[in-house]
mmCIF file of N, CA and C in Angstrom:
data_model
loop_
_atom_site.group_PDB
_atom_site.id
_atom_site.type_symbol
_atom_site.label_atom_id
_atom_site.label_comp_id
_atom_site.label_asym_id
_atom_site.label_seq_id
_atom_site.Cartn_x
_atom_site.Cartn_y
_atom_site.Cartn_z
ATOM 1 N N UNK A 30 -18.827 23.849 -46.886
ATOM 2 C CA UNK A 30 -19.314 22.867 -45.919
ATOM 3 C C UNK A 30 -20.828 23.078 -45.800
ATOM 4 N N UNK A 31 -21.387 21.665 -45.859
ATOM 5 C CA UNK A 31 -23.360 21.727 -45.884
ATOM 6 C C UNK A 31 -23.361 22.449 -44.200
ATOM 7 N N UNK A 32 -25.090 22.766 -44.366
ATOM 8 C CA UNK A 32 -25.454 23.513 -43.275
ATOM 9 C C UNK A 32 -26.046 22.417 -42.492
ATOM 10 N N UNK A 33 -26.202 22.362 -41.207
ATOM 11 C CA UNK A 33 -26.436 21.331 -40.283
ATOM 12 C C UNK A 33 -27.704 21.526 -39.677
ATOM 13 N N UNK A 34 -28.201 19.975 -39.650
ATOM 14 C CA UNK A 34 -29.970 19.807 -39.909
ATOM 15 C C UNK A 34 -29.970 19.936 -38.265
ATOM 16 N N UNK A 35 -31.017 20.635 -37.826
ATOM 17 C CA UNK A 35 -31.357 20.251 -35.883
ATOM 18 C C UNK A 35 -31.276 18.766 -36.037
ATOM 19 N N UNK A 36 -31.483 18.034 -35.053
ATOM 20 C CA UNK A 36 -31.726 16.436 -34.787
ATOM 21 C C UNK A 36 -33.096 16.543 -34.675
ATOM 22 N N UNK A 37 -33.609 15.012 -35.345
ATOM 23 C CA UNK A 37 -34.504 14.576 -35.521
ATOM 24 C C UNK A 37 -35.392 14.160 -34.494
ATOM 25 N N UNK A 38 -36.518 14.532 -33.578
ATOM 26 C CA UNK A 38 -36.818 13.707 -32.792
ATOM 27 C C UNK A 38 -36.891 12.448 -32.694
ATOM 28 N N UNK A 39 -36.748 11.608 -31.673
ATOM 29 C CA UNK A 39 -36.300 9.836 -31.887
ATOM 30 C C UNK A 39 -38.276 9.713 -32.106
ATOM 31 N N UNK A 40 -38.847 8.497 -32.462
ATOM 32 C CA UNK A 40 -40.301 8.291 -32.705
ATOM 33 C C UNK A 40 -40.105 6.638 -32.522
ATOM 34 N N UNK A 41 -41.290 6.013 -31.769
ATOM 35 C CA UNK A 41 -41.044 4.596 -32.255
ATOM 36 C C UNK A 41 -41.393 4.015 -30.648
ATOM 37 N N UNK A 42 -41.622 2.863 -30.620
ATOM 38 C CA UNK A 42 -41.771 1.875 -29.182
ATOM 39 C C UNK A 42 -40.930 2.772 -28.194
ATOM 40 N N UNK A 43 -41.315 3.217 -26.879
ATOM 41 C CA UNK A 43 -40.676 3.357 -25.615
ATOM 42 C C UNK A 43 -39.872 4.771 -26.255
ATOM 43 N N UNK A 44 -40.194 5.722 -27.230
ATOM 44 C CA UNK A 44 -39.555 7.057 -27.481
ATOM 45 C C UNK A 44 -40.520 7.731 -27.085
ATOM 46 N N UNK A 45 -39.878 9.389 -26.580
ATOM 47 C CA UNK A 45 -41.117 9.996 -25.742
ATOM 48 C C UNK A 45 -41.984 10.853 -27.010
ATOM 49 N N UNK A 46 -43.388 10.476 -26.407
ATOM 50 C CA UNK A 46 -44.236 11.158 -27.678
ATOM 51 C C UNK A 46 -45.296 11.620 -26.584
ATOM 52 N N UNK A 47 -46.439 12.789 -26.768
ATOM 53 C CA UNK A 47 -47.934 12.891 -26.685
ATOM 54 C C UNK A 47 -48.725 11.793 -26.927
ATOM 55 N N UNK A 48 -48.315 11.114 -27.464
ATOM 56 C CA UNK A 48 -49.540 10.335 -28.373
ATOM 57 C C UNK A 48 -49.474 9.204 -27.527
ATOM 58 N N UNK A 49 -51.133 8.444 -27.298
ATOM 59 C CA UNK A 49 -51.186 7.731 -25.999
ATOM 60 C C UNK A 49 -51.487 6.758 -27.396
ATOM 61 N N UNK A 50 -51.213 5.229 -26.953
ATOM 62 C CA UNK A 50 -51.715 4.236 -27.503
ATOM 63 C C UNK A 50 -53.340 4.104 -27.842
ATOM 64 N N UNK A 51 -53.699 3.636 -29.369
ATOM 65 C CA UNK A 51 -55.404 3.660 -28.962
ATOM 66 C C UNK A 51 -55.776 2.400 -28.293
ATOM 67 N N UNK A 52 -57.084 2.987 -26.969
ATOM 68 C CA UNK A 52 -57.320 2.090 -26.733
ATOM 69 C C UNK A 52 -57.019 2.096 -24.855
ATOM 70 N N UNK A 53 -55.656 2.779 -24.672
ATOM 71 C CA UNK A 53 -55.036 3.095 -23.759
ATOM 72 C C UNK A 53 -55.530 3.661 -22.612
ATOM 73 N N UNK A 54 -56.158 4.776 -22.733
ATOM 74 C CA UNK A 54 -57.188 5.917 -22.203
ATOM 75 C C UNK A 54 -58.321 4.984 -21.642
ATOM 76 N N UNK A 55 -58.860 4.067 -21.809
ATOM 77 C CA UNK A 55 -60.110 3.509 -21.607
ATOM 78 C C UNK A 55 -60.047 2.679 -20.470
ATOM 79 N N UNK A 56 -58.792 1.980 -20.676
ATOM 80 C CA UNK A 56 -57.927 0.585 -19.943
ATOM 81 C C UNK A 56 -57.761 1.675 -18.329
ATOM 82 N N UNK A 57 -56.533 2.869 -18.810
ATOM 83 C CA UNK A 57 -56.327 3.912 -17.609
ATOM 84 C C UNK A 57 -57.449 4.516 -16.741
ATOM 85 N N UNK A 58 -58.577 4.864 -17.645
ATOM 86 C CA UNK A 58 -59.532 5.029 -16.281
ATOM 87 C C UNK A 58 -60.336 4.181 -15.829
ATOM 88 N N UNK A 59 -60.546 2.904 -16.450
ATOM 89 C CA UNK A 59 -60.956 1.643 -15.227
ATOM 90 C C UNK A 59 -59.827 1.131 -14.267
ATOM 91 N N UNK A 60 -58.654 1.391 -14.282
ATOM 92 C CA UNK A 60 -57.963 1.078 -13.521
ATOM 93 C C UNK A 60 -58.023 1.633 -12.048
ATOM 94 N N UNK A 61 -57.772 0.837 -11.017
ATOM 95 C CA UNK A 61 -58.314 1.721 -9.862
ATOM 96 C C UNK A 61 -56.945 2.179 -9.661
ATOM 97 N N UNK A 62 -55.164 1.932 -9.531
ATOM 98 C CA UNK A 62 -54.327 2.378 -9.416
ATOM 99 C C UNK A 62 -53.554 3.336 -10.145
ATOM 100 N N UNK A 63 -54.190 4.413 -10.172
ATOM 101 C CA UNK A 63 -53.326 5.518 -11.127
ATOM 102 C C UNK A 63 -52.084 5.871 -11.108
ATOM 103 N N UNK A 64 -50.925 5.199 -11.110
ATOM 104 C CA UNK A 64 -49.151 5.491 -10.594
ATOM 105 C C UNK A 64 -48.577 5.042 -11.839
ATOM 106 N N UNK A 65 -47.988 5.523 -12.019
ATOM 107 C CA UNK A 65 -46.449 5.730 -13.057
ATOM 108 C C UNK A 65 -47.027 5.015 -14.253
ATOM 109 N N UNK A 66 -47.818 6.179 -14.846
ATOM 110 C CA UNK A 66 -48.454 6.359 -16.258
ATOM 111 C C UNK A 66 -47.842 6.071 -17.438
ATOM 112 N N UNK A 67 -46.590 6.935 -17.366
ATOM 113 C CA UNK A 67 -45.610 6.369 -18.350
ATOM 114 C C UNK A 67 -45.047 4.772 -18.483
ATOM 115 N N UNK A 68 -44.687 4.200 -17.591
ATOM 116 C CA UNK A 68 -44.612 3.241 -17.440
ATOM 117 C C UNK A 68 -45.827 2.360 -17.988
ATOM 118 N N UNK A 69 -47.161 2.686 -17.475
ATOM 119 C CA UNK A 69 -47.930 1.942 -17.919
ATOM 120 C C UNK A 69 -47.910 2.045 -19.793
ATOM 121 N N UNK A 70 -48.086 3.225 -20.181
ATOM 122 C CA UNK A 70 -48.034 3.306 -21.224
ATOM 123 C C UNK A 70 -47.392 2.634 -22.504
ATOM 124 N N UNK A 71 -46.136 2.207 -21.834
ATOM 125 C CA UNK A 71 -44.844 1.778 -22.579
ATOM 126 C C UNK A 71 -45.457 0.037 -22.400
ATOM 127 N N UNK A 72 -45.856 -0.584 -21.304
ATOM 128 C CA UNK A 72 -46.247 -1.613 -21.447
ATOM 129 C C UNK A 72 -47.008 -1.719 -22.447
ATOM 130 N N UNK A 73 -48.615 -1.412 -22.171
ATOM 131 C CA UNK A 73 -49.324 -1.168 -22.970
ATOM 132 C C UNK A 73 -48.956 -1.128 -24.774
ATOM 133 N N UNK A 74 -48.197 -0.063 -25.062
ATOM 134 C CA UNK A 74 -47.929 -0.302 -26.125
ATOM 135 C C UNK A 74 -47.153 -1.283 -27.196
ATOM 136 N N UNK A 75 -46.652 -1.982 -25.789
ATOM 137 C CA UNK A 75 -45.466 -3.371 -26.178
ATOM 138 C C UNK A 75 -46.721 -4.685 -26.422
ATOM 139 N N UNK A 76 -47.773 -4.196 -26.044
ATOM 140 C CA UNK A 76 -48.461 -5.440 -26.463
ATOM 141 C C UNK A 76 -49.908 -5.264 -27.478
ATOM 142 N N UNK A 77 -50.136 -3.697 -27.645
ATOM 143 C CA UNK A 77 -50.559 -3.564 -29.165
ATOM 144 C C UNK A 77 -51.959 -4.625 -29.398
ATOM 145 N N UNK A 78 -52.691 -4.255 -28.087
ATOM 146 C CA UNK A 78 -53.762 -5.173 -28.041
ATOM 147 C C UNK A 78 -54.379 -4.573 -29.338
ATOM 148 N N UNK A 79 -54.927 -5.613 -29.785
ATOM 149 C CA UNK A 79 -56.616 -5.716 -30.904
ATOM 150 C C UNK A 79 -57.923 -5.621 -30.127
ATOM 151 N N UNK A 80 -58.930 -5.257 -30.650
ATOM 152 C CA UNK A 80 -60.091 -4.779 -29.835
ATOM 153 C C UNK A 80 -60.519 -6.039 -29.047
ATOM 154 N N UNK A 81 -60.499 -7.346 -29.998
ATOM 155 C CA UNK A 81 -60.590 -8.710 -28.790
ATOM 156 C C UNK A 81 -59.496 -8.856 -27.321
ATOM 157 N N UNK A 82 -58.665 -8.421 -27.959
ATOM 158 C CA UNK A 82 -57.641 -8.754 -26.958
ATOM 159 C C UNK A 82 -58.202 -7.397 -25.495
ATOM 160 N N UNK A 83 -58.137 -6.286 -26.257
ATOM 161 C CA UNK A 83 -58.555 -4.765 -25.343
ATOM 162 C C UNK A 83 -59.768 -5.399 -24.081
ATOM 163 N N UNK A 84 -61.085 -6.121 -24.820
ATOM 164 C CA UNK A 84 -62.185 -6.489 -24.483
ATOM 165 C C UNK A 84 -61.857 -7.901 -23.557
ATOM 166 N N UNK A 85 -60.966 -8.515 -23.671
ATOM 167 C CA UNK A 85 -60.837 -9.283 -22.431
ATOM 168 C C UNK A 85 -59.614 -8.752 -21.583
ATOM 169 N N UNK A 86 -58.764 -7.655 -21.523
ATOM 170 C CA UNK A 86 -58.524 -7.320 -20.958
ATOM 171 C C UNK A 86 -59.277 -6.484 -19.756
ATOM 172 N N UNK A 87 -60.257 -5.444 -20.320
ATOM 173 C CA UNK A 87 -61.239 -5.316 -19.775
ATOM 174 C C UNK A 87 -62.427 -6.163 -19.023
ATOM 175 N N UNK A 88 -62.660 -6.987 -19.408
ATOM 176 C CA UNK A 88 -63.252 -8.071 -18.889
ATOM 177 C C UNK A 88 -62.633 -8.484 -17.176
ATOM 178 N N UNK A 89 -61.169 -9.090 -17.439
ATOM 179 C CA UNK A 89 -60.342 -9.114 -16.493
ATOM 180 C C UNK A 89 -60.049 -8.613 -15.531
ATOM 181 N N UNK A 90 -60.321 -6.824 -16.168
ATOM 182 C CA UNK A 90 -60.135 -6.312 -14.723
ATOM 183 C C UNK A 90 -61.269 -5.918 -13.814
ATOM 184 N N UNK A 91 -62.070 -6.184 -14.502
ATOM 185 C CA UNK A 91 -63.624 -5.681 -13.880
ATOM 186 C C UNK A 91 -63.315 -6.909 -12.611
ATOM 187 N N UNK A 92 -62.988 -8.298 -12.804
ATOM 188 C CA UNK A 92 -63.100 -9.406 -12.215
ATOM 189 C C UNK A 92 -62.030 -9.155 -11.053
ATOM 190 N N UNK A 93 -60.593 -8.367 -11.449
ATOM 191 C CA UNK A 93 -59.886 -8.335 -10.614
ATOM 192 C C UNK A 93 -60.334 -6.745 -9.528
ATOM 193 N N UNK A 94 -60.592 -6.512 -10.040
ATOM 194 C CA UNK A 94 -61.502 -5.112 -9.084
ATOM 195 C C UNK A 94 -62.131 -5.736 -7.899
ATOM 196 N N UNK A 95 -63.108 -6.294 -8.222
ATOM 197 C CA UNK A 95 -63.468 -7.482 -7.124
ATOM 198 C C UNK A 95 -62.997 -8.536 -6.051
ATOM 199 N N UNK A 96 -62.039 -8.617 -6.824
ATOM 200 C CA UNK A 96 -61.416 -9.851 -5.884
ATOM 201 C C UNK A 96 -60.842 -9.648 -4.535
ATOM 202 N N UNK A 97 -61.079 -10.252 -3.515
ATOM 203 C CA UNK A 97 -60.733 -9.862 -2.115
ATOM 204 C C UNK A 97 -59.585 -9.118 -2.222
ATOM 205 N N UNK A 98 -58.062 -9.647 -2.491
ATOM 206 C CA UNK A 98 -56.987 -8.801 -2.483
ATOM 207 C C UNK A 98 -56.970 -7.533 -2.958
ATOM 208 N N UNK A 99 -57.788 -6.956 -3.870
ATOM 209 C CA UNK A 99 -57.492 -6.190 -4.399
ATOM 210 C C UNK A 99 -58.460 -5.166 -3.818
ATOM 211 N N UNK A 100 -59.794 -5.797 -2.962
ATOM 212 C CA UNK A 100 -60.879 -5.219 -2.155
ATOM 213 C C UNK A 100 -60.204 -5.058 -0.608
ATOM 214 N N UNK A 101 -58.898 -5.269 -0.369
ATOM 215 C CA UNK A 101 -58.314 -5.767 0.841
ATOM 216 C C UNK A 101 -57.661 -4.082 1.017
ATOM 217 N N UNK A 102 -56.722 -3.762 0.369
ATOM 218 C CA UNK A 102 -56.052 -2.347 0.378
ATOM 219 C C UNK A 102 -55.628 -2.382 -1.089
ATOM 220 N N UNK A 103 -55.316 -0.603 -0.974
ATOM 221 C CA UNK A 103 -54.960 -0.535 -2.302
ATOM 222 C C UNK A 103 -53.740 -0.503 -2.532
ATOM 223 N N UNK A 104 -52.863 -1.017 -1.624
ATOM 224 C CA UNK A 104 -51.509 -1.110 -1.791
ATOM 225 C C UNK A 104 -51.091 -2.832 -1.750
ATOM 226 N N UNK A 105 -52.274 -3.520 -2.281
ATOM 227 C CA UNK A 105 -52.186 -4.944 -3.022
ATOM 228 C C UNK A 105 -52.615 -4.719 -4.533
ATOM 229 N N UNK A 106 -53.360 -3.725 -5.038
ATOM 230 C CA UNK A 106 -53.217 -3.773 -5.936
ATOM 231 C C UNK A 106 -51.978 -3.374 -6.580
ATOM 232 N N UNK A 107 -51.645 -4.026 -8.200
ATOM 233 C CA UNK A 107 -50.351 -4.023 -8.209
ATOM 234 C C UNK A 107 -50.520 -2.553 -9.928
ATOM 235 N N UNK A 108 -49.042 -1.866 -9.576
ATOM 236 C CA UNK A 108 -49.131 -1.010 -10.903
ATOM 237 C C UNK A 108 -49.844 -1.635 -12.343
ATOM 238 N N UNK A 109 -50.358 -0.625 -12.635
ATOM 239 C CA UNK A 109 -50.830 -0.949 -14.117
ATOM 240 C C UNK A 109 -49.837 -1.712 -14.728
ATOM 241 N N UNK A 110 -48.742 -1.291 -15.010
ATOM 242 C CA UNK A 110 -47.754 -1.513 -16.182
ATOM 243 C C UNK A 110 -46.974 -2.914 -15.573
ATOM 244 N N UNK A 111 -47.080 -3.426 -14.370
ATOM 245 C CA UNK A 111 -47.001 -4.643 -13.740
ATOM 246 C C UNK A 111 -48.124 -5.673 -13.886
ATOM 247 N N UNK A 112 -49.069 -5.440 -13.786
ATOM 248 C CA UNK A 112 -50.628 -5.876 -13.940
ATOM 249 C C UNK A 112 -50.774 -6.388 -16.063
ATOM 250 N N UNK A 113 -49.775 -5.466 -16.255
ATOM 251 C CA UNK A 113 -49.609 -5.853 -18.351
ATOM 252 C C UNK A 113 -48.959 -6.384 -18.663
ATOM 253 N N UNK A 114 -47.651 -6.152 -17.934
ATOM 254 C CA UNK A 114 -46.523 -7.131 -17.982
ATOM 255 C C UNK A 114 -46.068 -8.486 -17.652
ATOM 256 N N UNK A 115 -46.867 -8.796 -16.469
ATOM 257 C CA UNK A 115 -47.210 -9.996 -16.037
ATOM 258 C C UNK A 115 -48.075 -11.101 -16.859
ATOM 259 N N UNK A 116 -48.965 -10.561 -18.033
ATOM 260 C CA UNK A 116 -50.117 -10.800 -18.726
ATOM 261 C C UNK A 116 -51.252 -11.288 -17.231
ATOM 262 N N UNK A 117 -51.814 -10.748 -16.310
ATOM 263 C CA UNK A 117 -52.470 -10.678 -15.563
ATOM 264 C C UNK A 117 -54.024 -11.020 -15.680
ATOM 265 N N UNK A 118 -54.322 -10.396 -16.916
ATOM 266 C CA UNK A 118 -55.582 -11.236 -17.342
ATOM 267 C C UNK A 118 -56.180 -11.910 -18.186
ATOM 268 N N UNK A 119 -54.621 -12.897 -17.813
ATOM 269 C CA UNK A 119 -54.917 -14.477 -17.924
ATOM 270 C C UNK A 119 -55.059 -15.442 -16.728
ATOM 271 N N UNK A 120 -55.022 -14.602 -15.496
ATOM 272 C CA UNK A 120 -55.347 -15.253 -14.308
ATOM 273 C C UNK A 120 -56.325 -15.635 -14.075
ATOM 274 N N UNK A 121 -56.392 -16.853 -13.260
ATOM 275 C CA UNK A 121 -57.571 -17.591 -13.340
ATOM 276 C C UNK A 121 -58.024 -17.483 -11.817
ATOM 277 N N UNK A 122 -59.314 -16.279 -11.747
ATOM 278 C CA UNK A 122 -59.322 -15.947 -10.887
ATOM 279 C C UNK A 122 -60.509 -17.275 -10.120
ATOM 280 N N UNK A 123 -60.881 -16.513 -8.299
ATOM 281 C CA UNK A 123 -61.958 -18.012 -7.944
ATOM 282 C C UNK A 123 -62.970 -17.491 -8.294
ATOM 283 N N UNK A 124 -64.393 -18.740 -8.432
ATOM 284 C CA UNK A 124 -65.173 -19.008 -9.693
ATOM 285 C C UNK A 124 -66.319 -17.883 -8.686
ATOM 286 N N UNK A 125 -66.983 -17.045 -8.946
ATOM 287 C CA UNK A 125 -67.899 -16.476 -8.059
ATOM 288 C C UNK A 125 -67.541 -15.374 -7.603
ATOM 289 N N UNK A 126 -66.162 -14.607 -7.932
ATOM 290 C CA UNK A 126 -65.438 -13.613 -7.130
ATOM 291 C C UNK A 126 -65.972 -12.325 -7.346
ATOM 292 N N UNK A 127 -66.656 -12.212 -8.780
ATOM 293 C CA UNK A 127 -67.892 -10.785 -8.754
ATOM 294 C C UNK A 127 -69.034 -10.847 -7.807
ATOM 295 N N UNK A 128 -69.594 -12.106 -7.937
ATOM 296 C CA UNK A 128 -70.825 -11.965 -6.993
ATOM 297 C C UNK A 128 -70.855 -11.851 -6.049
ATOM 298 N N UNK A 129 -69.565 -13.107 -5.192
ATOM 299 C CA UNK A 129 -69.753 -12.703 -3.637
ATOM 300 C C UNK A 129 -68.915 -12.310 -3.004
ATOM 301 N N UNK A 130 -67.722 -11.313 -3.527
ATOM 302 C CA UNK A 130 -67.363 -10.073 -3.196
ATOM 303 C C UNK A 130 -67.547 -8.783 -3.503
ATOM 304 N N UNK A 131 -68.829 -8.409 -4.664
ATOM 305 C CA UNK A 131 -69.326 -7.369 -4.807
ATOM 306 C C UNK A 131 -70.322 -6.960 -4.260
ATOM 307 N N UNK A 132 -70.891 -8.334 -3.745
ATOM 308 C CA UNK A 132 -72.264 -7.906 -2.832
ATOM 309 C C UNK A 132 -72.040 -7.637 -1.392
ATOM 310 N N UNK A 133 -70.599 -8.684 -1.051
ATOM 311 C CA UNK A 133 -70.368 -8.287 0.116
ATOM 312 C C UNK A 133 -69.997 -6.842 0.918
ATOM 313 N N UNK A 134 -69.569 -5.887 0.092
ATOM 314 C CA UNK A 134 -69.093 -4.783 0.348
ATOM 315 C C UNK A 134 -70.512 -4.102 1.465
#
């Protein structure tokens, strides 16, 4: 009788690894809500942004950083991995919401 292999670690979408999505790390510390990382992660990687796509995501949130609700408490801002899943920045936020809620502070 053959000798028996350990099991293979599982690898692949939503299997647990070290390895953060590229791109990932950059998105996580502009985020102002740091909660359930993993979660975010797994989003994140389900949508496998391209550097255009990364760059208006970024874009997006700089805009949503600003925006009254999210300048209101931080328990309107919503989880990362909710905020990806939703596709969130494709919201069409109101026209002026950097200027005259960033100055207002």
């Amino acid at each position: 009788v053959g000798e028996e292999k350990p099991p293979t670690p599982l690898r692949g979408p939503g299997r647990a690894t070290n390895e953060l999505p590229p791109g990932f790390e950059i998105l996580w510390a502009s985020y102002p809500r740091k909660v359930a990382k993993n979660q975010a992660v797994k989003a994140y990687a389900k949508i496998n942004p391209d550097e255009a796509l990364q760059a208006r995501m970024l874009t997006a949130l700089q805009r949503h950083k600003t925006s009254p609700q999210w300048l209101k408490d931080d328990q309107f801002i919503p989880h990362m991995a909710t905020w990806l899943n939703a596709r969130r920045w494709e919201d069409e936020l109101p026209i002026g919401t950097n200027q005259t809620w960033a100055g207002a502070l």
